[in-house]
Coordinates of C-alpha atoms and ligand atoms in Angstrom, one line a residue:
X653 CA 5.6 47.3 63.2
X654 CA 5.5 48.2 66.6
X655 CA 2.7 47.1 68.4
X656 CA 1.3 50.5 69.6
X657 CA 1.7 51.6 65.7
X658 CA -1.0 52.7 63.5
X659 CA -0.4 52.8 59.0
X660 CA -2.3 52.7 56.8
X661 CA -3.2 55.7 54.2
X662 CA -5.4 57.9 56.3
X663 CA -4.3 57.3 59.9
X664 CA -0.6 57.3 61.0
X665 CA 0.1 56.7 64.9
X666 CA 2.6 55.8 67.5
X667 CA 5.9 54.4 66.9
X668 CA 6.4 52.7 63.5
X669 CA 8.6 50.1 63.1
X670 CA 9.9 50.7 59.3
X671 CA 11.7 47.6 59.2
X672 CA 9.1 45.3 60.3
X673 CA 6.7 47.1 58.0
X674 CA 9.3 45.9 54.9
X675 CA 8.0 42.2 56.5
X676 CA 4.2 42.9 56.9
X677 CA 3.5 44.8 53.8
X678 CA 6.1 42.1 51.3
X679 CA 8.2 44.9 50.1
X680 CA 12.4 45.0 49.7
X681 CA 14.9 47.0 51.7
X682 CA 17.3 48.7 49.5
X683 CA 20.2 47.2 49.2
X684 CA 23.6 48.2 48.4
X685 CA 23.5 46.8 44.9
X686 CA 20.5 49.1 44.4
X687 CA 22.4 52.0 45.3
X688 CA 25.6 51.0 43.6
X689 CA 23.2 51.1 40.5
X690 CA 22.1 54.3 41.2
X691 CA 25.9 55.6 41.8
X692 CA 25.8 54.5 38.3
X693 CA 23.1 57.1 36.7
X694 CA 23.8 59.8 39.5
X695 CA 27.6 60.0 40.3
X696 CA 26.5 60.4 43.9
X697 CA 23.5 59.5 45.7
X698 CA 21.1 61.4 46.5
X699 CA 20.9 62.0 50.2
X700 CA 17.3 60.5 50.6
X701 CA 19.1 57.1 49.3
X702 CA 22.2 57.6 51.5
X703 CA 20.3 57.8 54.6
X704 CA 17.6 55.7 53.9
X705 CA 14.7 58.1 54.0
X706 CA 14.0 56.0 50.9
X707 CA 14.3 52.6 51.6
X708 CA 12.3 50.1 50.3
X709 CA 10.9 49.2 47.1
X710 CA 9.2 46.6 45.2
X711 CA 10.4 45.9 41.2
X712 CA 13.2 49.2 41.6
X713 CA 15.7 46.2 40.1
X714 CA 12.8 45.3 37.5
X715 CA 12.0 48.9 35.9
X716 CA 15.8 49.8 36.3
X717 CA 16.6 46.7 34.0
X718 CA 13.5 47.8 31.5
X719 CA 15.3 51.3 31.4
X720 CA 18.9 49.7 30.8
X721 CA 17.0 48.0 27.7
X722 CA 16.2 51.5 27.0
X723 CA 12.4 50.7 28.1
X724 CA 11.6 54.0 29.9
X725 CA 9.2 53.9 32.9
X726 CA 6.5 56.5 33.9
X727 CA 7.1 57.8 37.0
X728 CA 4.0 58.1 39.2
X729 CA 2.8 60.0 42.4
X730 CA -0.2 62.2 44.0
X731 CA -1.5 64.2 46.4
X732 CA -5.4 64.1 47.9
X733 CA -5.7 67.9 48.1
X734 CA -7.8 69.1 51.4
X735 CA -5.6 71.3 52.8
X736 CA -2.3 73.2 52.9
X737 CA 1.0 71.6 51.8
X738 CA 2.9 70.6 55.2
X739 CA 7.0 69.7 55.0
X740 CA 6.4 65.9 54.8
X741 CA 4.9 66.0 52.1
X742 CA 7.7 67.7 50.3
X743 CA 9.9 64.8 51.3
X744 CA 8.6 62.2 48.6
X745 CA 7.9 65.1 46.1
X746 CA 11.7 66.3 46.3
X747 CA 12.8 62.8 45.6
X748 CA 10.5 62.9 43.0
X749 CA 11.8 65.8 41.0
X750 CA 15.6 63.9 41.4
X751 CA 14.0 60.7 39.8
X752 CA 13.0 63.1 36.9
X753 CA 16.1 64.6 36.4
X754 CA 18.2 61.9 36.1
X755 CA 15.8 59.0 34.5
X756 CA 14.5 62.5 32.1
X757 CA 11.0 60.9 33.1
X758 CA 7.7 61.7 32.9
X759 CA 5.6 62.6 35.6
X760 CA 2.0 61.7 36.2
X761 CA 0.3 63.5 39.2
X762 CA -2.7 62.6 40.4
X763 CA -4.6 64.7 42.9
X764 CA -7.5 62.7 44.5
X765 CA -10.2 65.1 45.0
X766 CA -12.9 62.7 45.0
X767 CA -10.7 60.8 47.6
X768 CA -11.1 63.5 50.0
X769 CA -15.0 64.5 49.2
X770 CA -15.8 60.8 50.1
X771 CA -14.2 60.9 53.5
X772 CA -15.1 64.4 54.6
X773 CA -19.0 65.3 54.0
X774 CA -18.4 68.4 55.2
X775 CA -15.8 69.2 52.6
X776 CA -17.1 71.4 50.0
X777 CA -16.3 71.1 46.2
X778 CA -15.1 74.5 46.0
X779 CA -12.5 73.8 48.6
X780 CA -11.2 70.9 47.0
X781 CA -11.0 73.1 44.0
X782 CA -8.7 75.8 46.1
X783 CA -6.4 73.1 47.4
X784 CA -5.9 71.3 44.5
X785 CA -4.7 75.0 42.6
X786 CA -2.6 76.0 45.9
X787 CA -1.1 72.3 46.5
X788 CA -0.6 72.1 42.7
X789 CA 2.3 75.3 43.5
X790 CA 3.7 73.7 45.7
X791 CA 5.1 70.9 43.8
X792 CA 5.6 73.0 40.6
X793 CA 7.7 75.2 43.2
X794 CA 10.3 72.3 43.6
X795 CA 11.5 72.2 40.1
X796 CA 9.6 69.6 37.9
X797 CA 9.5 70.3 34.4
X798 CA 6.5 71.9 32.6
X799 CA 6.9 69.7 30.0
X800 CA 7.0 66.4 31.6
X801 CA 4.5 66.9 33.4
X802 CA 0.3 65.3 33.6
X803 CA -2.0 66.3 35.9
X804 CA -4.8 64.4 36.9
X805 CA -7.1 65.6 39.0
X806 CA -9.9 63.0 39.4
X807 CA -13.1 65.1 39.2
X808 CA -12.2 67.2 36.2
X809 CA -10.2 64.5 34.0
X810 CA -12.3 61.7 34.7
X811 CA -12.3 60.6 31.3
X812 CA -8.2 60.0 31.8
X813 CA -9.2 57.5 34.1
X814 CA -12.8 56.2 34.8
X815 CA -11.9 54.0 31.7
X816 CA -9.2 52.2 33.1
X817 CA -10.3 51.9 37.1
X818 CA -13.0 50.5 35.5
X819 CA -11.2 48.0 34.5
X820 CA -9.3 47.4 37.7
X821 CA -12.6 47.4 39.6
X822 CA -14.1 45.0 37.5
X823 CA -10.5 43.0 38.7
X824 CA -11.6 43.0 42.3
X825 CA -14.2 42.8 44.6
X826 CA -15.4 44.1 47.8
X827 CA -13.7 41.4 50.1
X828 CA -10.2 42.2 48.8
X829 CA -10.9 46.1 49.1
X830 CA -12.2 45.6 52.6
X831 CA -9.3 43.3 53.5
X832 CA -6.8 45.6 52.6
X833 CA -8.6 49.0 53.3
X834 CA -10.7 48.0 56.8
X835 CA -13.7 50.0 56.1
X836 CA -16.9 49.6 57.8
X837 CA -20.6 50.2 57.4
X838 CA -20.1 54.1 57.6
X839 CA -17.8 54.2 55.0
X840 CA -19.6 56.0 51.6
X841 CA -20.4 53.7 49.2
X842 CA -17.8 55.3 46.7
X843 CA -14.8 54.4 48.8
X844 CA -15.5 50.8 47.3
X845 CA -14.5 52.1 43.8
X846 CA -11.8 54.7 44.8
X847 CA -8.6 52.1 45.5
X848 CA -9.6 51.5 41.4
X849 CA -9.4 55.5 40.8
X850 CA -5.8 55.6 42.4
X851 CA -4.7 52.6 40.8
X852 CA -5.5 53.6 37.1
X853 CA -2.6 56.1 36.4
X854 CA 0.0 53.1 37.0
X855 CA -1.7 51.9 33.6
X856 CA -2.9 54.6 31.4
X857 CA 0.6 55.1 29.5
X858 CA 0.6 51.4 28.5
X859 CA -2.9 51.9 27.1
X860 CA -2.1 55.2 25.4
X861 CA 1.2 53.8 24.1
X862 CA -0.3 49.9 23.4
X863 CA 2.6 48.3 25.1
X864 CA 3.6 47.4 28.4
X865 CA 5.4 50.7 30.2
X866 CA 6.9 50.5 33.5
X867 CA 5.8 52.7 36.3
X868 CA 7.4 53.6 39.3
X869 CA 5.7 55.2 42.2
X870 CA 7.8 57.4 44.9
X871 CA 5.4 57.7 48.0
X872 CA 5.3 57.4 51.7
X873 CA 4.9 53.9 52.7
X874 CA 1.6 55.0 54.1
X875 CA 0.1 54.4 50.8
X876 CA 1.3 50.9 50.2
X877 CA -2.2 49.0 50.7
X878 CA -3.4 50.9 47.5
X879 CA -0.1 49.3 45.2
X880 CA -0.6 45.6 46.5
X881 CA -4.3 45.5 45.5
X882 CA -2.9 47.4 42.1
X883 CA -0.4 44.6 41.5
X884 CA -2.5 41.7 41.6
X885 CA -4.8 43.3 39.4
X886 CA -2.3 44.5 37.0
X887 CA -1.3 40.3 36.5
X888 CA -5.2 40.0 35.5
X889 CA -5.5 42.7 33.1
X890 CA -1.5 42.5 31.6
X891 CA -0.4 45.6 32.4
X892 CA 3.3 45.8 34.0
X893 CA 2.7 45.8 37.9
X894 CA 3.8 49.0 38.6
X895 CA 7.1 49.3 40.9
X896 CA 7.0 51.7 43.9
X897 CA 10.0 53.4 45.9
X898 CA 8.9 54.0 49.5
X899 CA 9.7 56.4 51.9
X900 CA 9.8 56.7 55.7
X901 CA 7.5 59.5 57.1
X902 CA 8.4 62.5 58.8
X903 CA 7.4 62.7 62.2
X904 CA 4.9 65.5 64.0
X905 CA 6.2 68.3 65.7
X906 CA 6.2 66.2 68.8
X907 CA 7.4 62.7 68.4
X908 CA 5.8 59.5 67.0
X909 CA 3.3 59.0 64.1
X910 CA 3.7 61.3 61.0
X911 CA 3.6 65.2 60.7
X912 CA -0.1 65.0 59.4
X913 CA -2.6 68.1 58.6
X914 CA -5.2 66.4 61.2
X915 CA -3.1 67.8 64.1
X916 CA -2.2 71.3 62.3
X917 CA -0.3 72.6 65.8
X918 CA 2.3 69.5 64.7
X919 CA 2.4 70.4 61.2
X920 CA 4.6 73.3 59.2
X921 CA 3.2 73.8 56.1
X922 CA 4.9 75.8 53.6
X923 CA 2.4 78.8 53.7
X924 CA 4.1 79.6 57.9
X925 CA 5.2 82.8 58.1
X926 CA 8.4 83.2 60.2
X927 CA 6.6 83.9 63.5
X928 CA 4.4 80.8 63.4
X929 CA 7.5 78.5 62.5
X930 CA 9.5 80.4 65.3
X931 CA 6.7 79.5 68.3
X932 CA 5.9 76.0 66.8
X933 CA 9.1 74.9 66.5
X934 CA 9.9 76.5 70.4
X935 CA 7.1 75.0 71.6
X936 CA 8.6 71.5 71.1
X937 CA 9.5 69.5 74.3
X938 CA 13.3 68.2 73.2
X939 CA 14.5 68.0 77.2
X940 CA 15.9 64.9 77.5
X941 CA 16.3 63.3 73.9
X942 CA 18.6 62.2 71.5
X943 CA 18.9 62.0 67.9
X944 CA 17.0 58.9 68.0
X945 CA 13.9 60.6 69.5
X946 CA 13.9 64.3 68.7
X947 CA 11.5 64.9 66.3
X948 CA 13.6 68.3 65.5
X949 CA 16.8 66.1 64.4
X950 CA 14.6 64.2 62.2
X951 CA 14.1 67.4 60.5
X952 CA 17.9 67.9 59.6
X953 CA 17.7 64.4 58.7
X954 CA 14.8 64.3 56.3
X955 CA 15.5 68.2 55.0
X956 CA 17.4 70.4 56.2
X957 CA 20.8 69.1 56.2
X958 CA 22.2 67.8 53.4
X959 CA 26.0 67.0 54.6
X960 CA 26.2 63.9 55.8
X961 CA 28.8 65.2 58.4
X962 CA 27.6 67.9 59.2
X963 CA 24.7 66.4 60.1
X964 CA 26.6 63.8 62.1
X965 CA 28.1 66.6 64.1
X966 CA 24.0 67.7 64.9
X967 CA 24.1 64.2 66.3
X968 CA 27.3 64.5 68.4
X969 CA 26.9 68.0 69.7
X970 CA 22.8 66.5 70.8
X971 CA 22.8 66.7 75.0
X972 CA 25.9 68.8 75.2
X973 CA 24.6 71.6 72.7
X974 CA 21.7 73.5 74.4
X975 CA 18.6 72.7 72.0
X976 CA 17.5 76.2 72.2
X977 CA 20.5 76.9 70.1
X978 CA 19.4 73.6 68.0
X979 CA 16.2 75.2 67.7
X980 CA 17.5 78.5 66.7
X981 CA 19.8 76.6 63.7
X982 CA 16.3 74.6 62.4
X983 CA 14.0 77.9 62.5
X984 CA 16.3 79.9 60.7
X985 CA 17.1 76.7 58.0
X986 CA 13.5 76.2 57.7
X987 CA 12.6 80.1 57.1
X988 CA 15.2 80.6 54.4
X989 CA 13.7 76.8 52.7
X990 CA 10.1 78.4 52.8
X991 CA 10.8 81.9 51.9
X992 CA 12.8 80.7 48.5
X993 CA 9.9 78.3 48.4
X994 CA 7.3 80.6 48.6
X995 CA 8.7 83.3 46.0
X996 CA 9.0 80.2 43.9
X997 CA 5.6 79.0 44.3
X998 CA 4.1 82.3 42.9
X999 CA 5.9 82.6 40.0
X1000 CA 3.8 78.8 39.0
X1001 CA 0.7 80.6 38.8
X1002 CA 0.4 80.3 35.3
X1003 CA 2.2 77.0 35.0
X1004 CA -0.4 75.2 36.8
X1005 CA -3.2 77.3 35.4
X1006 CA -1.9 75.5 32.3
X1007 CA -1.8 72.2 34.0
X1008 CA -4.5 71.9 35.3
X1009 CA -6.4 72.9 32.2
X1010 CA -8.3 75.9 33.8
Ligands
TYM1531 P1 -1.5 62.5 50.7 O1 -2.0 63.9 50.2 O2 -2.0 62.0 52.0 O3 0.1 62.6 50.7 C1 0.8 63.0 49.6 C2 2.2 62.3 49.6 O4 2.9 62.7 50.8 C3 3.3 61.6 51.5 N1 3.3 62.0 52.9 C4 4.4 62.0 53.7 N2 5.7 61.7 53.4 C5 6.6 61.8 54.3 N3 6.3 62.3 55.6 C6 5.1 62.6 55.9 N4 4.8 63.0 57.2 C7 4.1 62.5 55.0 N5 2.7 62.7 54.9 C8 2.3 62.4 53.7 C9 2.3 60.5 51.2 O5 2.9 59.2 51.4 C10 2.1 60.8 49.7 O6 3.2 60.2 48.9 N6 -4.4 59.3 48.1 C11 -3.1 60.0 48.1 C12 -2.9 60.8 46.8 C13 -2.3 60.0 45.7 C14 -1.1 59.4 45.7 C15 -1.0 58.7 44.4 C16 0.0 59.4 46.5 C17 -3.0 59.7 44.5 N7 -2.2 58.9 43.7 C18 0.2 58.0 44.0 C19 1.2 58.7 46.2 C20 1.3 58.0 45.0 C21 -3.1 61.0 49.3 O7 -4.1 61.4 49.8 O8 -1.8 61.4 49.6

């Protein structure tokens, strides 16, 4: 990591050295074997894969050889619901829905609530509540499958978990959170048990099911920390230690860091109209940069183009091509995305009342 970068699962700053990350956190790049094995299930490869927007795992090999023995894996992800959706986080969750498709894999979703009640006081319970329901559309908007599908949301299905993060908290103590968490003397008390709370979905199927199943987790690399202390823990209780697929993060509107809802001016969430994507996305600063450091091109890159040339011709025509007409291109991509999206999104309303067992 750069030395003026920031990761970790609730703060994301400055430049972020993904490769060197692969180094401090013990992970793997993907490599071309990977892929070719993916080829394998796929035909193609998805353009998250191709471009390595995805691109670095732990176990992938490991639960890809469990499902070649016809040992199918569980695939795991979440979402700590205190706000609107934004477009980053539709970049794991679109890879997500692929990884169901063509594994035909269930999905366990956890969405943290208690999480975000123990870091924000001033968060009320009913808000919570409304972002769970409204974040909850958002992903059922992309595609998933009704019937593979199991939420967990923490507060309300406690008795899906508490059993199990017991368990894992019983596995670890305060040094090894602290270690790998940082927090300090005004952290809440409960923060010591949450890592447990996130961790226990990587296990319930193998205790429903009495045997070891695999898991694999598709998230942002931000949340790694919670997957190593998961993994030692796993080795002490014999579960499987669940594998993860990791993904780089999408930058804020200006450059650096990660499009995150603590800096909403940097952030498009899903719910922007066309005006407020118009004037956000004009407001960006791209005088002077290349593809390398335009946070607009990262955009294509990570969503909004899927053709690999034409998306190398974005890169040529950078400099040369005015970027107001760049900018014109994005806004009117990233209109027609939401629009769809959001005449999607209300048709889940009773989808995810089901879900969520309201
Ligand atoms: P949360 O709500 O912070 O983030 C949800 C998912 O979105 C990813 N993400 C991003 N990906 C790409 N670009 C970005 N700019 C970006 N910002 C966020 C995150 O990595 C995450 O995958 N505690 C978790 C919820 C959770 C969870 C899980 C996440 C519970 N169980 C299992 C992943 C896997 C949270 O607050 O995520």
């Amino acid at each position: 990591m750069a030395d003026n970068g920031v990761i970790n699962p609730w703060t994301v700053s400055g430049e972020i050295d993904y490769n060197k990350l692969i180094e401090r956190f013990g992970t793997k790049p993907i490599d071309w074997k990977l892929l070719d094995r993916f080829k394998k299930y796929t035909g193609g490869l998805h353009f998250h894969l191709r471009r390595g927007v995805f691109y670095s795992h732990r176990d992938l090999d490991v639960v890809l050889d469990e499902f070649e023995k016809g040992n199918r894996f569980v695939i795991y992800t979440g979402r700590g619901p205190s706000g609107p959706v934004h477009l980053g986080h539709l970049v794991p969750w679109i890879f997500t829905r692929y990884l169901q498709q063509t594994f035909d894999a269930k999905l366990i979703f956890q969405f943290t609530d208690d999480e975000k009640l123990m870091l924000n006081p001033e968060l009320t319970e009913e808000e919570v509540d409304h972002w769970t329901f409204e974040n909850a559309l958002d992903l059922m908007a992309l595609g998933f499958e009704q019937e593979k599908v199991e939420f967990i949301v923490n507060r309300r299905h406690s008795e899906k978990v508490y059993r199990v993060a017991l368990k894992v908290a019983r596995r670890t103590t305060v040094s090894t959170v602290k270690a790998i968490f940082g927090f300090d003397g005004d952290t809440s008390p409960a923060f010591m048990f949450f890592p447990a709370m996130q961790a226990a979905p990587c296990f319930i199927e193998s205790e429903r099911e009495g045997r070891p199943v695999p898991c694999l987790i598709p998230a942002g690399i931000d949340q790694d920390p919670f997957w190593r202390m998961t993994r030692d823990t796993a080795t002490k209780l014999g579960y499987p230690k669940p594998a993860q697929i990791h993904c780089r993060l999408l930058p804020g509107l200006s450059e650096g860091g990660k499009m995150s809802s603590s800096v909403p001016g940097l952030a498009i969430y899903t719910t922007d109209g066309p005006d407020i994507v118009e004037e956000k996305i004009n407001k960006v600063n791209t005088q002077g940069r290349g593809p390398e450091t335009c946070s607009l091109y990262q955009y294509y890159y990570f969503l909004f183009e899927e053709s690999d040339e034409a998306l190398t011709r974005i890169a040529e025509g950078c400099g040369a091509r005015a970027c107001a007409l760049c900018k014109a291109q994005l806004i009117e991509r990233v209109n027609n995305v939401l629009e769809n999206h959001r005449v999607r999104r209300e048709g889940k309303r009773s989808t995810v009342t089901d879900l969520l067992n309201l």
